[in-house]
Tab-separated table of C-alpha atoms in Angstrom:
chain	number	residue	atom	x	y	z
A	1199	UNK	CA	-11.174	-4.548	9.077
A	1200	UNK	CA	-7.620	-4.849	8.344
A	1201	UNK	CA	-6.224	-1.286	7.488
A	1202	UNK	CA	-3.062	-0.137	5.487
A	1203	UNK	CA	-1.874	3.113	5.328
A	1204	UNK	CA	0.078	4.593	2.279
A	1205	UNK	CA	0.952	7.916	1.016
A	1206	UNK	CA	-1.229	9.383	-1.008
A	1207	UNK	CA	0.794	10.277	-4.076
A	1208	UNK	CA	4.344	9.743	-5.236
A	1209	UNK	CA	6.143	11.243	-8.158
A	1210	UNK	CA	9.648	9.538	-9.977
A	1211	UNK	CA	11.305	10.244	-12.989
A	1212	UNK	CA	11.604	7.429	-16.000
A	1213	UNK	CA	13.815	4.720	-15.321
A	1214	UNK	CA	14.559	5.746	-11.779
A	1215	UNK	CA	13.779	3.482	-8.831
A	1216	UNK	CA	10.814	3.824	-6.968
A	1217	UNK	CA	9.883	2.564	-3.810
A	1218	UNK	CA	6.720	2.555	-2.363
A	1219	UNK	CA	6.075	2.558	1.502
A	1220	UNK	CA	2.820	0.801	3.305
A	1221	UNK	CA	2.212	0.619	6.562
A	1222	UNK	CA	0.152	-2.135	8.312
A	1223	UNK	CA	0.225	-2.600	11.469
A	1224	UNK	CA	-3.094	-4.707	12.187
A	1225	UNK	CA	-1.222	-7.775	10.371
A	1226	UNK	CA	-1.934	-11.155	12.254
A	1227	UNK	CA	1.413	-13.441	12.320
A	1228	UNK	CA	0.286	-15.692	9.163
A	1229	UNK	CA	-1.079	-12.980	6.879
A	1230	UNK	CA	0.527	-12.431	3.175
A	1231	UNK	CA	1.193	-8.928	2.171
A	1232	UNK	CA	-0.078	-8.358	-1.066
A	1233	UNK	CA	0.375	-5.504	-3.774
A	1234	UNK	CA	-1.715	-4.734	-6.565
A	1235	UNK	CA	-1.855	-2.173	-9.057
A	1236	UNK	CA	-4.628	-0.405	-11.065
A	1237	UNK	CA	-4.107	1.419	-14.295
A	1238	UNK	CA	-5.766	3.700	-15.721
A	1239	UNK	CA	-9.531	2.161	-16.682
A	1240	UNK	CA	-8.590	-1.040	-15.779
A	1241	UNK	CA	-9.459	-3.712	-12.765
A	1242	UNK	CA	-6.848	-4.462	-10.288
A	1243	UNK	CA	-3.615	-5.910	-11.688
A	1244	UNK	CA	-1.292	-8.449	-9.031
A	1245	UNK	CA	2.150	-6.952	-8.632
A	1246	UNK	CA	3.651	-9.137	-5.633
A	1247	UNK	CA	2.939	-10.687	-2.244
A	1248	UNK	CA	5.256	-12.114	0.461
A	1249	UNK	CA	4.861	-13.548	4.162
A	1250	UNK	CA	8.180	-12.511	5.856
A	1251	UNK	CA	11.703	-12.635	3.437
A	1252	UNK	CA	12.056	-10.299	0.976
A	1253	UNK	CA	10.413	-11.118	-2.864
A	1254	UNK	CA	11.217	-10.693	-5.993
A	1255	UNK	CA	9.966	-10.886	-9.313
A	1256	UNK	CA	10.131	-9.846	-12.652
A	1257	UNK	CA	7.656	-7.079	-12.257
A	1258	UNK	CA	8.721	-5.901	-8.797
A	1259	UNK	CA	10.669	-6.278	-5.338
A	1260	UNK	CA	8.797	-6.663	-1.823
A	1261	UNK	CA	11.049	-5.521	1.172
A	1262	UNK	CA	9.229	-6.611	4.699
A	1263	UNK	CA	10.318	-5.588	7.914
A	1264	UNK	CA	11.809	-7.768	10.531
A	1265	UNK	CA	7.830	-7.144	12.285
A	1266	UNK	CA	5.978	-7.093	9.662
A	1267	UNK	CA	4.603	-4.140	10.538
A	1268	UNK	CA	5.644	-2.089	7.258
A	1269	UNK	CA	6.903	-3.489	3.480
A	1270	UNK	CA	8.299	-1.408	0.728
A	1271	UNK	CA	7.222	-1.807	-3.073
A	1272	UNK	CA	10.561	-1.482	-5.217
A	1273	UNK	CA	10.125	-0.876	-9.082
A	1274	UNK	CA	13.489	-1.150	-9.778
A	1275	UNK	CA	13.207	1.213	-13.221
A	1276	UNK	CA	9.837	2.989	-13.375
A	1277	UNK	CA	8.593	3.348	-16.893
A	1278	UNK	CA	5.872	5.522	-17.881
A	1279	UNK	CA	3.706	2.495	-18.171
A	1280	UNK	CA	4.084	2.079	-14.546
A	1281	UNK	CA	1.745	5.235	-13.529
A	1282	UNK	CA	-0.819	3.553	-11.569
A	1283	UNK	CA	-2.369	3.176	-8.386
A	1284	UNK	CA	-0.553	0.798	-6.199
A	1285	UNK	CA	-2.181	-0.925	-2.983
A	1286	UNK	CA	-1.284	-3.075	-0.541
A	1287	UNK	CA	-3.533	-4.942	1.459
A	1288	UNK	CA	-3.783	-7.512	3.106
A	1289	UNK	CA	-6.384	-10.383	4.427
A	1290	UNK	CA	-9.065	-9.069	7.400
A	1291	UNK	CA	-10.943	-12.230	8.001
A	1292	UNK	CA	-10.641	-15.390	6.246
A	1293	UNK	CA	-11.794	-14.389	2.609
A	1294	UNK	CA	-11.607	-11.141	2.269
A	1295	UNK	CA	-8.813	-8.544	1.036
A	1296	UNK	CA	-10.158	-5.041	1.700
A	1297	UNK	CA	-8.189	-2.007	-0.592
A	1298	UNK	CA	-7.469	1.105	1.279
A	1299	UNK	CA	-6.889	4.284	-0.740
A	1300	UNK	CA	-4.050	3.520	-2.443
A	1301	UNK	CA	-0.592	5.270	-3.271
A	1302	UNK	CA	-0.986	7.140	-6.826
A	1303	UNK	CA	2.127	7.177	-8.602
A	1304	UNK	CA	3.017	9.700	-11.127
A	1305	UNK	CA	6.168	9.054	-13.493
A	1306	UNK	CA	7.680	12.033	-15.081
A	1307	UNK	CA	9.230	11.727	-18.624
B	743	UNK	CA	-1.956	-17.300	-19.790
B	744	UNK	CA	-5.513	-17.530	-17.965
B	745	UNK	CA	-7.777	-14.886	-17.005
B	746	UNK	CA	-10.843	-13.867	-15.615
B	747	UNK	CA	-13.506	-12.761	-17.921
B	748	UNK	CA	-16.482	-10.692	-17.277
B	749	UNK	CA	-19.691	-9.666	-19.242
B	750	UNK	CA	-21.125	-7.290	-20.169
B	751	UNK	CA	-18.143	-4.696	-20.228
B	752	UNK	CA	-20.869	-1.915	-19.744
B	753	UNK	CA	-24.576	-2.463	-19.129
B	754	UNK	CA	-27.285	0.690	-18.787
B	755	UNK	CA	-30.083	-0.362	-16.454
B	756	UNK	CA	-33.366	1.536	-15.549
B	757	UNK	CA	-33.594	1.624	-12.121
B	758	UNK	CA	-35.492	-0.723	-9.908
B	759	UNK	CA	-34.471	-3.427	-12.782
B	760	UNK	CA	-32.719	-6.597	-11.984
B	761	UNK	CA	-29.219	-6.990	-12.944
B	762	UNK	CA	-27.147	-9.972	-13.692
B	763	UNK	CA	-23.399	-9.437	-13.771
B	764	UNK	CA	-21.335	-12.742	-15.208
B	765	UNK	CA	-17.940	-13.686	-14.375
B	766	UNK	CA	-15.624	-16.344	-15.975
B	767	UNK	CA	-13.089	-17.455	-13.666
B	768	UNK	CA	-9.728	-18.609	-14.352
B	769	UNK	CA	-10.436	-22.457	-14.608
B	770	UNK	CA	-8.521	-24.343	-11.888
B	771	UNK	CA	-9.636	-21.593	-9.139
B	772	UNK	CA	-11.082	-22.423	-5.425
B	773	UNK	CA	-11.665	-18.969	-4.483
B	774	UNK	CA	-14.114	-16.080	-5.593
B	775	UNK	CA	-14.736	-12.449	-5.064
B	776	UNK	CA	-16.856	-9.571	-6.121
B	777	UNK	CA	-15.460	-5.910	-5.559
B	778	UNK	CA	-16.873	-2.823	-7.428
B	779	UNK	CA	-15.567	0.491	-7.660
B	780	UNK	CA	-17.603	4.250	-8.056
B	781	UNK	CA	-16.070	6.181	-10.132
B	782	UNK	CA	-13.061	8.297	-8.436
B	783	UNK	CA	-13.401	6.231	-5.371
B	784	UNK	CA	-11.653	3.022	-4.155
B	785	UNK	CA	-12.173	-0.588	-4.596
B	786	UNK	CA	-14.357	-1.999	-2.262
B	787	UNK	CA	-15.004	-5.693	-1.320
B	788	UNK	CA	-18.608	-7.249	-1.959
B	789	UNK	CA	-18.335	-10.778	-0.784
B	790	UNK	CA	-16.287	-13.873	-1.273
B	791	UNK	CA	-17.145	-17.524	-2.095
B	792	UNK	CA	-15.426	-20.638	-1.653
B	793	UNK	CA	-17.237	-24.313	-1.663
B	794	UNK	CA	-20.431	-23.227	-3.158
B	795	UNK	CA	-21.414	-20.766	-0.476
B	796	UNK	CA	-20.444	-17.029	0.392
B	797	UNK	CA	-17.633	-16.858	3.169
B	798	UNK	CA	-17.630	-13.244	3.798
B	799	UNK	CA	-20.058	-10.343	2.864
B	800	UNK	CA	-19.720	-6.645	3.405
B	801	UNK	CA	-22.021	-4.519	4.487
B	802	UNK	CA	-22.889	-2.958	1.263
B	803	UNK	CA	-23.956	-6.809	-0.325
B	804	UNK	CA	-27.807	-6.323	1.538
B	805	UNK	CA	-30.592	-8.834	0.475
B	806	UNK	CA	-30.405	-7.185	-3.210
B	807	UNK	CA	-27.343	-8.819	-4.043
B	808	UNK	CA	-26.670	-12.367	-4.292
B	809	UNK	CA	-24.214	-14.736	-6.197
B	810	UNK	CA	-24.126	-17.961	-7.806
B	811	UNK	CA	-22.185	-20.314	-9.388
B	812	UNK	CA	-24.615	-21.826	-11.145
B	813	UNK	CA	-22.909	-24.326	-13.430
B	814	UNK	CA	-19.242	-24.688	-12.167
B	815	UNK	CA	-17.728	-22.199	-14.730
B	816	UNK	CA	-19.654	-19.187	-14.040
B	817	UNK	CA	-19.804	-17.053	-11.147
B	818	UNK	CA	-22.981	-14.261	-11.250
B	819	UNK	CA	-23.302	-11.095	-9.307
B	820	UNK	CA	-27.414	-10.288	-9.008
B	821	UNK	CA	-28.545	-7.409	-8.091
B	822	UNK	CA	-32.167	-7.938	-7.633
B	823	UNK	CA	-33.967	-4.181	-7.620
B	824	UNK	CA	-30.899	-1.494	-9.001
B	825	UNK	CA	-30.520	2.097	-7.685
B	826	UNK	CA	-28.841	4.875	-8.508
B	827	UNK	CA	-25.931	4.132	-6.116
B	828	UNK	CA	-25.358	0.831	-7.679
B	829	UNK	CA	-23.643	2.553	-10.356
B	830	UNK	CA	-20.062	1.355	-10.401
B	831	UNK	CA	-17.732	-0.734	-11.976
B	832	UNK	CA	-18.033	-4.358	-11.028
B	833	UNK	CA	-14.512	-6.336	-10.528
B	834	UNK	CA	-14.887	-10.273	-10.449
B	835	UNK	CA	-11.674	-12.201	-9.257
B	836	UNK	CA	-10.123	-15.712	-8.635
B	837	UNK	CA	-7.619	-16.883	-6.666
B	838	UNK	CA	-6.317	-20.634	-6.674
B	839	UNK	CA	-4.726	-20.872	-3.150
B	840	UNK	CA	-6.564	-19.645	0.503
B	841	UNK	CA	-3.512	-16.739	0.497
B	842	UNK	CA	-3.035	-16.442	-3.170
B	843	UNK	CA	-3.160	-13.907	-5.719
B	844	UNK	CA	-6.112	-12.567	-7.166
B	845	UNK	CA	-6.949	-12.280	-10.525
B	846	UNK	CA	-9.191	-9.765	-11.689
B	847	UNK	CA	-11.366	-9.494	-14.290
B	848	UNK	CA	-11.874	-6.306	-16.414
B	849	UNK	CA	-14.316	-4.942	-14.677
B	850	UNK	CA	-18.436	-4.895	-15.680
B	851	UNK	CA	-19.454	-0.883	-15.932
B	852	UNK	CA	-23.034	-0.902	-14.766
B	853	UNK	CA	-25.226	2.430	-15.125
B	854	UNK	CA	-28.216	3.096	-13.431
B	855	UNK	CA	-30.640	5.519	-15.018
């Protein structure tokens, strides 16, 4: 299976920039990299996914590396509403997305 | 905007029962997945289905889980004969496109006494 690796924990302060690092090595040439979020008692929320430029949108940026190898979540001003768990993942086999453990982010008032 | 709905949000189950967990996806979508998650640990994929038939499985979705989509709106998780370890919450989700974003439902908290 495809396999990510992220830190396990990250703290910011409110309205600060974050950014998020995820490693994934395994990625075949024509996977997406995909980040999702989970709050608190809730399912899995889409943040942002990309192929090879860099992404943007209004909830988030996606930096990729020139090899695809590693991305970088950006929040660009964490709110307290952003404490979540944030994954990336991407596809290992044709239909299927598997979550690793996740980065748990922790934003200080 | 469209999303994926899932009932019930919390069902208690003897164990041995049979389960049925129902999913609404998000109307226009191709793509379909089951994922649950035990409480404190991580999400993990169940199976996928795309054209009426599962495309990938994991090893947990044995011959006492199967899906459906029985009338081109729904999309059912059954779990035929519950155990204890079946307790989890169960995460339906849609995607339109083969490398799109998924959507994900609520989640279905199932609870096997």
């Amino acid at each position: 299976d495809a396999k990510t690796t992220q830190p396990n924990s990250m703290e910011s302060n409110e309205e600060e920039p974050v950014h998020l690092p995820c490693n994934h090595s395994t990625i075949s040439g024509t996977d997406y990299i995909h980040w999702y979020r989970q709050l608190p008692s809730q399912g899995p929320e889409y943040v942002i996914h990309g192929l090879t430029s860099n992404v943007n949108n209004r909830m988030a940026s996606l930096a990729i590396a020139e090899d695809r190898k590693s991305s970088t979540l950006i929040l660009h001003r964490a709110t307290l509403r952003d404490a979540a768990v944030y994954y990336c993942i991407h596809k290992s086999g044709t239909y299927k997305y598997i979550f690793g453990t996740g980065t748990r982010l922790k934003v200080l008032a | 905007e469209p999303e994926v709905t899932q009932t019930p949000s919390h069902q208690v189950t003897q164990m041995g029962q049979e389960v049925i967990l129902r999913c609404v996806p998000i109307s226009n979508h191709l793509y379909f997945y089951w994922y649950r998650q035990i409480l404190g640990q991580k999400v993990e994929f169940l199976v996928s289905f795309y054209n009426n038939e599962i495309s990938e499985k994991s090893e947990i979705f044995d011959d006492q889980f199967s899906v459906e989509r029985p009338d081109g709106s729904n999309f059912t998780l059954k779990i035929r004969s519950t155990k204890l370890e079946d307790s989890a919450m169960y995460f339906c989700a849609s995607s339109g496109g083969f490398a799109g974003e998924l959507f994900f439902g609520e989640g279905s908290r199932l609870t096997v006494l």
